[in-house]
Each structure stands twice: as structure tokens, then as C-alpha cells.
mmCIF file of C-alpha atoms in Angstrom:
data_model
loop_
_atom_site.group_PDB
_atom_site.id
_atom_site.type_symbol
_atom_site.label_atom_id
_atom_site.label_comp_id
_atom_site.label_asym_id
_atom_site.label_seq_id
_atom_site.Cartn_x
_atom_site.Cartn_y
_atom_site.Cartn_z
ATOM 1 C CA MET A 284 0.519 -0.113 -18.512
ATOM 2 C CA THR A 285 2.843 -2.128 -15.702
ATOM 3 C CA LYS A 286 0.653 -4.874 -13.457
ATOM 4 C CA HIS A 287 1.018 -4.441 -9.830
ATOM 5 C CA SER A 288 0.210 -6.415 -6.824
ATOM 6 C CA SER A 289 -3.164 -6.013 -5.290
ATOM 7 C CA GLU A 290 -6.231 -7.738 -3.710
ATOM 8 C CA LYS A 291 -9.453 -7.434 -4.925
ATOM 9 C CA MET A 292 -12.559 -6.288 -2.683
ATOM 10 C CA ASP A 293 -15.248 -8.952 -1.935
ATOM 11 C CA PRO A 294 -18.100 -7.503 -4.553
ATOM 12 C CA LEU A 295 -20.398 -7.909 -1.531
ATOM 13 C CA VAL A 296 -19.142 -4.920 0.575
ATOM 14 C CA THR A 297 -20.000 -2.931 -2.614
ATOM 15 C CA LYS A 298 -23.198 -4.287 -3.007
ATOM 16 C CA ILE A 299 -23.956 -3.698 0.981
ATOM 17 C CA ALA A 300 -22.749 -0.069 0.713
ATOM 18 C CA PHE A 301 -25.206 0.595 -1.854
ATOM 19 C CA ALA A 302 -28.008 -0.713 0.002
ATOM 20 C CA ASN A 303 -26.697 1.453 3.040
ATOM 21 C CA ILE A 304 -27.842 4.417 1.009
ATOM 22 C CA GLY A 305 -31.586 2.543 0.722
ATOM 23 C CA MET A 306 -31.650 2.063 3.871
ATOM 24 C CA SER A 307 -30.383 5.237 5.803
ATOM 25 C CA ILE A 308 -32.993 7.056 3.363
ATOM 26 C CA VAL A 309 -35.578 4.617 4.618
ATOM 27 C CA VAL A 310 -34.801 5.492 8.315
ATOM 28 C CA LEU A 311 -33.939 9.027 7.753
ATOM 29 C CA GLY A 312 -38.091 9.257 6.582
ATOM 30 C CA PHE A 313 -39.605 7.410 9.619
ATOM 31 C CA LYS A 314 -37.730 9.286 11.473
ATOM 32 C CA TYR A 315 -38.358 13.289 10.031
ATOM 33 C CA ILE A 316 -42.561 11.556 9.927
ATOM 34 C CA ALA A 317 -41.898 10.940 14.010
ATOM 35 C CA PHE A 318 -40.459 14.582 14.381
ATOM 36 C CA HIS A 319 -43.333 16.035 12.102
ATOM 37 C CA VAL A 320 -46.465 14.733 14.247
ATOM 38 C CA THR A 321 -44.664 15.304 17.749
ATOM 39 C CA GLY A 322 -43.071 18.217 17.110
ATOM 40 C CA SER A 323 -40.196 16.879 19.287
ATOM 41 C CA VAL A 324 -36.950 18.310 19.112
ATOM 42 C CA ALA A 325 -35.387 15.401 20.521
ATOM 43 C CA PHE A 326 -36.963 13.446 17.216
ATOM 44 C CA TYR A 327 -35.536 15.905 15.387
ATOM 45 C CA SER A 328 -32.221 15.406 16.648
ATOM 46 C CA ASP A 329 -32.799 11.893 15.664
ATOM 47 C CA ALA A 330 -33.482 13.077 12.249
ATOM 48 C CA ILE A 331 -30.634 15.368 11.483
ATOM 49 C CA GLU A 332 -28.430 12.377 12.649
ATOM 50 C CA SER A 333 -30.029 10.481 9.773
ATOM 51 C CA ILE A 334 -29.718 13.130 7.366
ATOM 52 C CA VAL A 335 -25.667 12.670 8.160
ATOM 53 C CA ASN A 336 -26.071 9.183 7.766
ATOM 54 C CA VAL A 337 -27.784 9.315 4.155
ATOM 55 C CA ILE A 338 -24.390 11.609 2.946
ATOM 56 C CA THR A 339 -21.919 9.506 4.967
ATOM 57 C CA ALA A 340 -23.602 6.603 3.393
ATOM 58 C CA ILE A 341 -23.091 8.162 0.051
ATOM 59 C CA ALA A 342 -19.832 9.279 0.768
ATOM 60 C CA ALA A 343 -18.916 5.189 2.081
ATOM 61 C CA PHE A 344 -20.200 4.077 -1.314
ATOM 62 C CA ILE A 345 -18.315 6.173 -3.365
ATOM 63 C CA ALA A 346 -14.950 5.600 -1.316
ATOM 64 C CA ILE A 347 -15.021 1.461 -1.310
ATOM 65 C CA LYS A 348 -16.155 2.254 -4.945
ATOM 66 C CA ILE A 349 -12.507 3.538 -5.357
ATOM 67 C CA SER A 350 -10.332 1.611 -3.204
ATOM 68 C CA SER A 351 -11.960 -1.823 -4.749
ATOM 69 C CA LYS A 352 -10.253 -0.207 -8.067
ATOM 70 C CA PRO A 353 -7.213 -2.231 -8.971
ATOM 71 C CA ALA A 354 -3.678 -0.687 -8.351
ATOM 72 C CA ASP A 355 -1.962 1.586 -11.524
ATOM 73 C CA ASP A 356 1.089 3.395 -12.686
ATOM 74 C CA ASP A 357 -0.191 6.358 -10.221
ATOM 75 C CA HIS A 358 -1.457 4.015 -7.607
ATOM 76 C CA ALA A 359 1.248 1.504 -7.126
ATOM 77 C CA TYR A 360 -0.312 0.689 -3.635
ATOM 78 C CA GLY A 361 -3.821 0.568 -4.888
ATOM 79 C CA HIS A 362 -6.798 3.374 -3.436
ATOM 80 C CA SER A 363 -7.572 1.576 -0.029
ATOM 81 C CA LYS A 364 -6.913 4.626 1.639
ATOM 82 C CA ALA A 365 -10.006 6.361 0.030
ATOM 83 C CA GLU A 366 -12.042 4.461 3.003
ATOM 84 C CA TYR A 367 -9.890 6.665 5.442
ATOM 85 C CA LEU A 368 -10.850 9.826 4.204
ATOM 86 C CA ALA A 369 -14.958 8.793 3.580
ATOM 87 C CA ALA A 370 -14.519 7.593 7.704
ATOM 88 C CA LEU A 371 -12.519 11.306 8.403
ATOM 89 C CA LEU A 372 -15.635 12.914 6.616
ATOM 90 C CA GLU A 373 -18.324 11.017 8.415
ATOM 91 C CA GLY A 374 -16.890 12.047 11.856
ATOM 92 C CA ILE A 375 -16.864 15.887 10.448
ATOM 93 C CA LEU A 376 -20.453 15.829 9.079
ATOM 94 C CA ILE A 377 -21.281 14.251 12.452
ATOM 95 C CA TRP A 378 -19.925 17.542 14.510
ATOM 96 C CA VAL A 379 -21.729 19.597 12.244
ATOM 97 C CA ALA A 380 -25.132 17.896 12.844
ATOM 98 C CA SER A 381 -24.216 18.112 17.047
ATOM 99 C CA PHE A 382 -23.840 21.785 16.471
ATOM 100 C CA THR A 383 -26.994 22.019 14.490
ATOM 101 C CA ILE A 384 -28.706 20.366 17.175
ATOM 102 C CA LEU A 385 -27.695 22.158 19.740
ATOM 103 C CA ARG A 386 -28.667 25.180 18.475
ATOM 104 C CA GLU A 387 -32.383 24.019 18.089
ATOM 105 C CA ALA A 388 -32.122 22.252 21.159
ATOM 106 C CA TYR A 389 -31.522 25.924 23.066
ATOM 107 C CA LYS A 390 -34.210 27.891 21.258
ATOM 108 C CA ALA A 391 -36.552 25.467 22.192
ATOM 109 C CA PHE A 392 -35.759 25.267 25.823
ATOM 110 C CA LEU A 393 -36.511 29.054 25.723
ATOM 111 C CA ASN A 394 -39.596 28.789 24.373
ATOM 112 C CA PRO A 395 -40.759 24.974 25.320
ATOM 113 C CA HIS A 396 -44.247 23.964 23.813
ATOM 114 C CA PRO A 397 -46.777 20.877 24.684
ATOM 115 C CA LEU A 398 -45.460 17.703 21.992
ATOM 116 C CA ASP A 399 -48.374 16.519 19.471
ATOM 117 C CA ALA A 400 -49.209 12.868 19.273
ATOM 118 C CA PRO A 401 -45.995 11.720 21.392
ATOM 119 C CA MET A 402 -47.223 8.354 21.319
ATOM 120 C CA MET A 403 -47.839 7.994 17.684
ATOM 121 C CA GLY A 404 -44.015 9.549 16.576
ATOM 122 C CA ILE A 405 -42.490 7.140 19.720
ATOM 123 C CA GLY A 406 -44.129 4.148 17.427
ATOM 124 C CA ILE A 407 -42.483 5.458 14.336
ATOM 125 C CA SER A 408 -39.326 5.970 16.032
ATOM 126 C CA ILE A 409 -39.377 2.414 17.322
ATOM 127 C CA LEU A 410 -40.007 0.946 14.373
ATOM 128 C CA ALA A 411 -37.003 3.241 12.890
ATOM 129 C CA THR A 412 -35.033 2.215 15.544
ATOM 130 C CA PHE A 413 -35.276 -1.742 15.152
ATOM 131 C CA LEU A 414 -34.104 -1.095 11.543
ATOM 132 C CA ASN A 415 -31.101 0.661 12.318
ATOM 133 C CA GLY A 416 -30.183 -2.232 15.283
ATOM 134 C CA ALA A 417 -30.381 -5.076 12.191
ATOM 135 C CA TRP A 418 -28.904 -2.984 9.731
ATOM 136 C CA SER A 419 -25.816 -1.547 11.991
ATOM 137 C CA TRP A 420 -25.256 -5.239 13.168
ATOM 138 C CA LEU A 421 -24.793 -6.353 9.517
ATOM 139 C CA LEU A 422 -22.308 -3.617 8.177
ATOM 140 C CA ILE A 423 -20.223 -3.793 11.446
ATOM 141 C CA SER A 424 -20.218 -7.930 10.674
ATOM 142 C CA LYS A 425 -19.319 -7.308 6.836
ATOM 143 C CA GLY A 426 -17.300 -4.582 7.498
ATOM 144 C CA ARG A 427 -14.954 -6.217 9.717
ATOM 145 C CA LYS A 428 -14.803 -9.616 8.149
ATOM 146 C CA ASN A 429 -14.211 -7.488 4.771
ATOM 147 C CA ARG A 430 -11.781 -5.136 6.471
ATOM 148 C CA SER A 431 -13.546 -2.024 5.080
ATOM 149 C CA PRO A 432 -13.234 0.987 7.718
ATOM 150 C CA ALA A 433 -15.823 2.978 6.263
ATOM 151 C CA LEU A 434 -18.686 -0.195 6.200
ATOM 152 C CA GLU A 435 -17.461 -0.532 9.700
ATOM 153 C CA ALA A 436 -18.040 3.020 10.635
ATOM 154 C CA ASP A 437 -20.700 3.324 8.913
ATOM 155 C CA GLY A 438 -22.217 0.336 11.354
ATOM 156 C CA LYS A 439 -20.866 2.085 14.417
ATOM 157 C CA HIS A 440 -22.534 5.257 13.647
ATOM 158 C CA LEU A 441 -25.501 3.800 13.085
ATOM 159 C CA LEU A 442 -24.927 1.572 16.714
ATOM 160 C CA THR A 443 -24.600 4.701 18.418
ATOM 161 C CA ASP A 444 -27.581 5.996 16.794
ATOM 162 C CA VAL A 445 -29.943 2.994 17.983
ATOM 163 C CA TYR A 446 -28.275 3.744 21.664
ATOM 164 C CA THR A 447 -29.148 7.226 21.118
ATOM 165 C CA SER A 448 -32.890 6.870 19.809
ATOM 166 C CA GLY A 449 -33.852 4.247 22.448
ATOM 167 C CA GLY A 450 -32.771 7.422 24.766
ATOM 168 C CA VAL A 451 -35.016 10.079 22.645
ATOM 169 C CA ILE A 452 -38.168 7.531 22.950
ATOM 170 C CA LEU A 453 -38.084 6.871 26.805
ATOM 171 C CA GLY A 454 -37.651 10.429 27.390
ATOM 172 C CA VAL A 455 -40.289 11.815 24.910
ATOM 173 C CA LEU A 456 -42.277 8.841 26.924
ATOM 174 C CA LEU A 457 -41.087 10.615 30.004
ATOM 175 C CA VAL A 458 -42.528 14.329 28.383
ATOM 176 C CA ALA A 459 -45.634 12.781 27.499
ATOM 177 C CA LEU A 460 -46.219 11.323 30.974
ATOM 178 C CA THR A 461 -45.046 14.182 32.937
ATOM 179 C CA GLY A 462 -45.781 17.456 30.590
ATOM 180 C CA TRP A 463 -41.832 18.389 31.914
ATOM 181 C CA GLN A 464 -41.428 20.076 28.276
ATOM 182 C CA ARG A 465 -37.788 21.220 28.994
ATOM 183 C CA LEU A 466 -37.345 17.580 29.080
ATOM 184 C CA ASP A 467 -37.330 17.752 25.448
ATOM 185 C CA PRO A 468 -34.669 20.071 24.253
ATOM 186 C CA THR A 469 -32.331 18.574 27.156
ATOM 187 C CA LEU A 470 -32.646 15.159 25.639
ATOM 188 C CA ALA A 471 -31.293 16.788 22.287
ATOM 189 C CA SER A 472 -28.707 18.253 23.813
ATOM 190 C CA LEU A 473 -27.496 15.222 25.347
ATOM 191 C CA VAL A 474 -28.057 13.179 22.292
ATOM 192 C CA ALA A 475 -25.870 16.221 20.615
ATOM 193 C CA LEU A 476 -22.222 15.742 23.506
ATOM 194 C CA HIS A 477 -22.837 12.142 22.883
ATOM 195 C CA ILE A 478 -22.591 12.527 18.556
ATOM 196 C CA ILE A 479 -19.994 15.444 19.193
ATOM 197 C CA TRP A 480 -18.015 11.840 20.913
ATOM 198 C CA SER A 481 -18.490 9.211 18.410
ATOM 199 C CA GLY A 482 -17.678 11.984 15.711
ATOM 200 C CA TRP A 483 -13.979 12.295 17.622
ATOM 201 C CA GLU A 484 -13.489 8.373 17.958
ATOM 202 C CA LEU A 485 -14.054 8.785 13.713
ATOM 203 C CA VAL A 486 -12.183 10.970 13.243
ATOM 204 C CA ARG A 487 -9.448 9.437 15.342
ATOM 205 C CA ASP A 488 -9.369 6.212 13.992
ATOM 206 C CA SER A 489 -9.150 8.066 10.192
ATOM 207 C CA ILE A 490 -6.185 9.803 10.978
ATOM 208 C CA ASN A 491 -4.450 6.637 12.225
ATOM 209 C CA GLY A 492 -5.119 5.218 9.571
ATOM 210 C CA LEU A 493 -3.887 7.914 6.959
ATOM 211 C CA MET A 494 -0.934 8.474 9.014
ATOM 212 C CA ASP A 495 0.288 4.753 8.347
ATOM 213 C CA SER A 496 0.050 3.253 12.460
ATOM 214 C CA SER A 497 2.213 -0.016 12.577
ATOM 215 C CA LEU A 498 -1.047 -3.412 13.108
ATOM 216 C CA PRO A 499 -1.513 -4.066 16.780
ATOM 217 C CA GLU A 500 0.542 -5.227 19.169
ATOM 218 C CA ALA A 501 -1.257 -8.785 19.495
ATOM 219 C CA GLU A 502 -1.776 -9.165 15.160
ATOM 220 C CA LEU A 503 2.415 -8.251 15.431
ATOM 221 C CA LYS A 504 3.023 -11.020 17.736
ATOM 222 C CA ARG A 505 1.402 -13.393 15.316
ATOM 223 C CA ILE A 506 3.342 -11.805 12.123
ATOM 224 C CA GLN A 507 6.397 -12.484 13.894
ATOM 225 C CA GLU A 508 5.334 -16.040 14.860
ATOM 226 C CA THR A 509 4.477 -17.085 11.381
ATOM 227 C CA ILE A 510 7.698 -16.020 10.098
ATOM 228 C CA ALA A 511 9.462 -17.655 12.905
ATOM 229 C CA ALA A 512 8.143 -21.356 12.169
ATOM 230 C CA ASN A 513 8.655 -20.556 8.675
ATOM 231 C CA LEU A 514 12.066 -19.246 9.044
ATOM 232 C CA GLU A 515 14.022 -22.753 8.043
ATOM 233 C CA GLY A 516 17.524 -22.318 6.120
ATOM 234 C CA ALA A 517 17.507 -18.515 6.762
ATOM 235 C CA ILE A 518 19.773 -16.701 9.977
ATOM 236 C CA GLU A 519 17.112 -14.233 10.952
ATOM 237 C CA ILE A 520 14.981 -11.384 9.627
ATOM 238 C CA HIS A 521 15.333 -7.876 11.194
ATOM 239 C CA HIS A 522 13.700 -4.695 10.270
ATOM 240 C CA LEU A 523 9.822 -5.596 10.364
ATOM 241 C CA ARG A 524 7.165 -2.950 9.720
ATOM 242 C CA THR A 525 3.585 -3.221 8.841
ATOM 243 C CA ARG A 526 0.858 -0.898 8.321
ATOM 244 C CA GLU A 527 -2.712 -1.192 7.433
ATOM 245 C CA ALA A 528 -4.719 0.844 4.562
ATOM 246 C CA ALA A 529 -8.665 -0.781 4.516
ATOM 247 C CA HIS A 530 -8.637 -3.997 3.532
ATOM 248 C CA MET A 531 -5.182 -4.271 2.636
ATOM 249 C CA THR A 532 -2.026 -5.479 5.323
ATOM 250 C CA PHE A 533 1.453 -3.928 4.530
ATOM 251 C CA ILE A 534 4.058 -6.119 5.784
ATOM 252 C CA ASP A 535 8.399 -6.128 4.643
ATOM 253 C CA PHE A 536 11.289 -6.908 6.520
ATOM 254 C CA HIS A 537 15.435 -8.240 5.896
ATOM 255 C CA LEU A 538 15.653 -11.655 5.644
ATOM 256 C CA VAL A 539 19.172 -12.415 6.411
ATOM 257 C CA VAL A 540 20.616 -15.677 4.559
ATOM 258 C CA LYS A 541 23.803 -17.400 4.886
ATOM 259 C CA GLY A 542 26.607 -15.414 2.021
ATOM 260 C CA ASP A 543 26.558 -18.213 -0.466
ATOM 261 C CA MET A 544 23.238 -19.315 -0.811
ATOM 262 C CA SER A 545 21.802 -19.465 -3.765
ATOM 263 C CA VAL A 546 19.470 -17.166 -5.143
ATOM 264 C CA ASP A 547 17.246 -19.902 -6.381
ATOM 265 C CA ASN A 548 16.990 -21.278 -2.159
ATOM 266 C CA ALA A 549 16.930 -17.772 -0.587
ATOM 267 C CA HIS A 550 13.434 -17.265 -3.149
ATOM 268 C CA GLU A 551 12.315 -20.516 -2.277
ATOM 269 C CA ILE A 552 12.791 -19.331 1.785
ATOM 270 C CA SER A 553 10.793 -15.781 0.769
ATOM 271 C CA ARG A 554 8.202 -17.735 -1.354
ATOM 272 C CA ARG A 555 7.534 -19.987 2.178
ATOM 273 C CA ILE A 556 7.053 -17.176 4.053
ATOM 274 C CA LYS A 557 5.276 -15.105 1.611
ATOM 275 C CA ASN A 558 2.817 -18.329 1.237
ATOM 276 C CA ALA A 559 2.508 -18.513 5.829
ATOM 277 C CA LEU A 560 1.943 -15.233 5.991
ATOM 278 C CA LYS A 561 -0.897 -14.770 3.399
ATOM 279 C CA GLY A 562 -2.181 -17.292 5.562
ATOM 280 C CA LEU A 563 -2.616 -14.605 8.368
ATOM 281 C CA HIS A 564 -3.874 -11.465 5.925
ATOM 282 C CA ALA A 565 -5.146 -12.766 2.322
ATOM 283 C CA ASN A 566 -5.101 -9.285 1.601
ATOM 284 C CA SER A 567 -1.665 -8.309 1.957
ATOM 285 C CA VAL A 568 1.421 -6.943 0.091
ATOM 286 C CA ILE A 569 4.526 -8.515 1.620
ATOM 287 C CA SER A 570 8.011 -7.144 0.513
ATOM 288 C CA ILE A 571 10.962 -9.295 1.358
ATOM 289 C CA HIS A 572 14.649 -8.060 1.083
ATOM 290 C CA ILE A 573 17.391 -10.877 1.156
ATOM 291 C CA GLU A 574 20.665 -9.680 3.065
ATOM 292 C CA PRO A 575 23.825 -11.835 3.347
ATOM 293 C CA GLU A 576 24.966 -12.943 6.342
ATOM 294 C CA SER A 577 27.294 -9.765 7.280
ATOM 295 C CA LYS A 578 24.229 -7.890 7.806
ATOM 296 C CA ARG A 579 23.006 -9.581 11.156
ATOM 297 C CA LYS A 580 21.683 -7.643 13.717
ATOM 298 C CA LYS A 581 22.254 -7.320 16.905
ATOM 299 C CA GLU A 582 19.203 -5.820 17.968
ATOM 300 C CA GLY A 583 15.306 -5.579 16.822
ATOM 301 C CA SER A 584 15.962 -9.278 14.546
ATOM 302 C CA PHE A 585 14.479 -12.803 15.849
ATOM 303 C CA THR A 586 15.394 -16.327 14.692
ATOM 304 C CA SER A 587 13.007 -19.189 14.351
#
């Protein structure tokens, strides 16, 4: 079998993704109990979102396992884009959950009913929200550090869940204190609308990743500066292109050298630039096409 260049993902990411499934189930259990003891549609909306969390945690774990596989003959650039598919699935499931919540909120608005044991439900929901908050912070920080879109997407969604849960808790408390029963389904509707927006953000980011969007302008400038600082012996570079796929970064460009330069010298310049770029992006695939001076470009190029 042909060997392909690929960087390994930190095994810690896979372990966290697996633990995320268990944590999602625990939080779902607490939120369901809060709904069960109160009959609150707002707590129901919170529990429905946690069902989505469990499903997407499983999807993220599978995607990360696939993404961490090394490149092979059928996937020469690796499997890292599998994570974007998981994040896209999460966004779609969030939309489905939001419409389910809206339906139940509509029914409850037409037929309001008093809440049972609201203070007990609030206490249980606070515990679930605290767990979600701590866990979302861990997922986001580890996801960013290890360039894992699936892990970071899960963390962002859980963080959104923390904010909405806080609003739901305050709202249910107001229902208990004021007796305004229609406030409960109104809160559930607001939660659903917020979930729709967070789902859109996940879908948008996933599509950008699947469409091979370039690196952000600030990061692109750092790459150009790094190349320019290590361009000694060469003339210029042009046709610089970048893209990222989960934890992998892809960089390619044309390196112009003097026509009579030896292959060894051109290779040494190329190696020096690659090593410097690896300092910026350890998990990167860098392709450099060496060209003679006659291929210099007047536009879209830069020198040291």
C-alpha cells in the first residue's frame, strides 16, 4: 500500500468525544426528571435539546474516529472532513428539535395548566445546567486546541444550551411566583427560536469547511510573513492557496528560483520554508512547486 503524509490527531480528543456521550446522557436524565416532576413545556424544550445532544455526541465521536484515521490509497488527503459532516448533522437535528418544541409550545399555549413541584424541577435543572457549563468549556477549549470542528461544535451547542437553560429556569421561577401559565409555553417558543439560530450557525460553518474555504485573513498574513522570512536564495512565490479540514491545514504555492540553481539547493530552500510553516501549523500538508525565473509573476507574488 502507498504511504501518504498525514498528521495524527491527539488521542485525547477521541477520549473526550467518548466521554461526551456519557455526560450528555447524564444531563438528559436530569432535564427529563425536571420536566417529569413539573410538567413544564419549557423544561420539556430543554430536555428535547439534550436528546439532540446525545445523538450528536455519538455522531461526533464516530466522525472523530474516522477523521483520526491516517490517509490511504482511497483518501490520499486523509479523512478529516468527516468532522464537518458531523457538525452539519448536528445543525440539522437542532432544527428538527426546535420545530418539535414549537409544536408542543403551541399546544400548551392553547391549553395552559399549572406546574407541579416547580421548585424541585428548578433545583434539578440548575444542577444539569452547571454540568453542561463546565463540560461545554472543556469541549470548546480542547476542540480549538486540537483543531476539531466536531468537538468545538458540540461545545458551542452545549454553551448555547447553558444560556437557554438559564433563561428557562428564570422563566419557570416567574411562572411559579406569578401563576401566569402561558409564560411557560412562551419561554419554550423563545428557546426553539434561539435553537434555530444556533443550528444555522453550525450548518453555515460546516458548509464553509466542506467547500474548502481559505484560512482567515490574519492567519494567511502570518503564513505569508513566515514564507517571506525564510525565502533567502529564492526569488519569489506566487499562487499561494490555503484551506483547512478539521485539524489539518493545506498550504500550496509556486516557488520561483534562478534557472541555473541546482536541485539540491532548491530542495533545501523548500525544506526550510516547510519547517517554518510547520511551526505555525503542525498538522499541515505543504506542497511547493518549484519553477525557474522565467515563470516570475508581476501580480499575486511576493518576495522576502
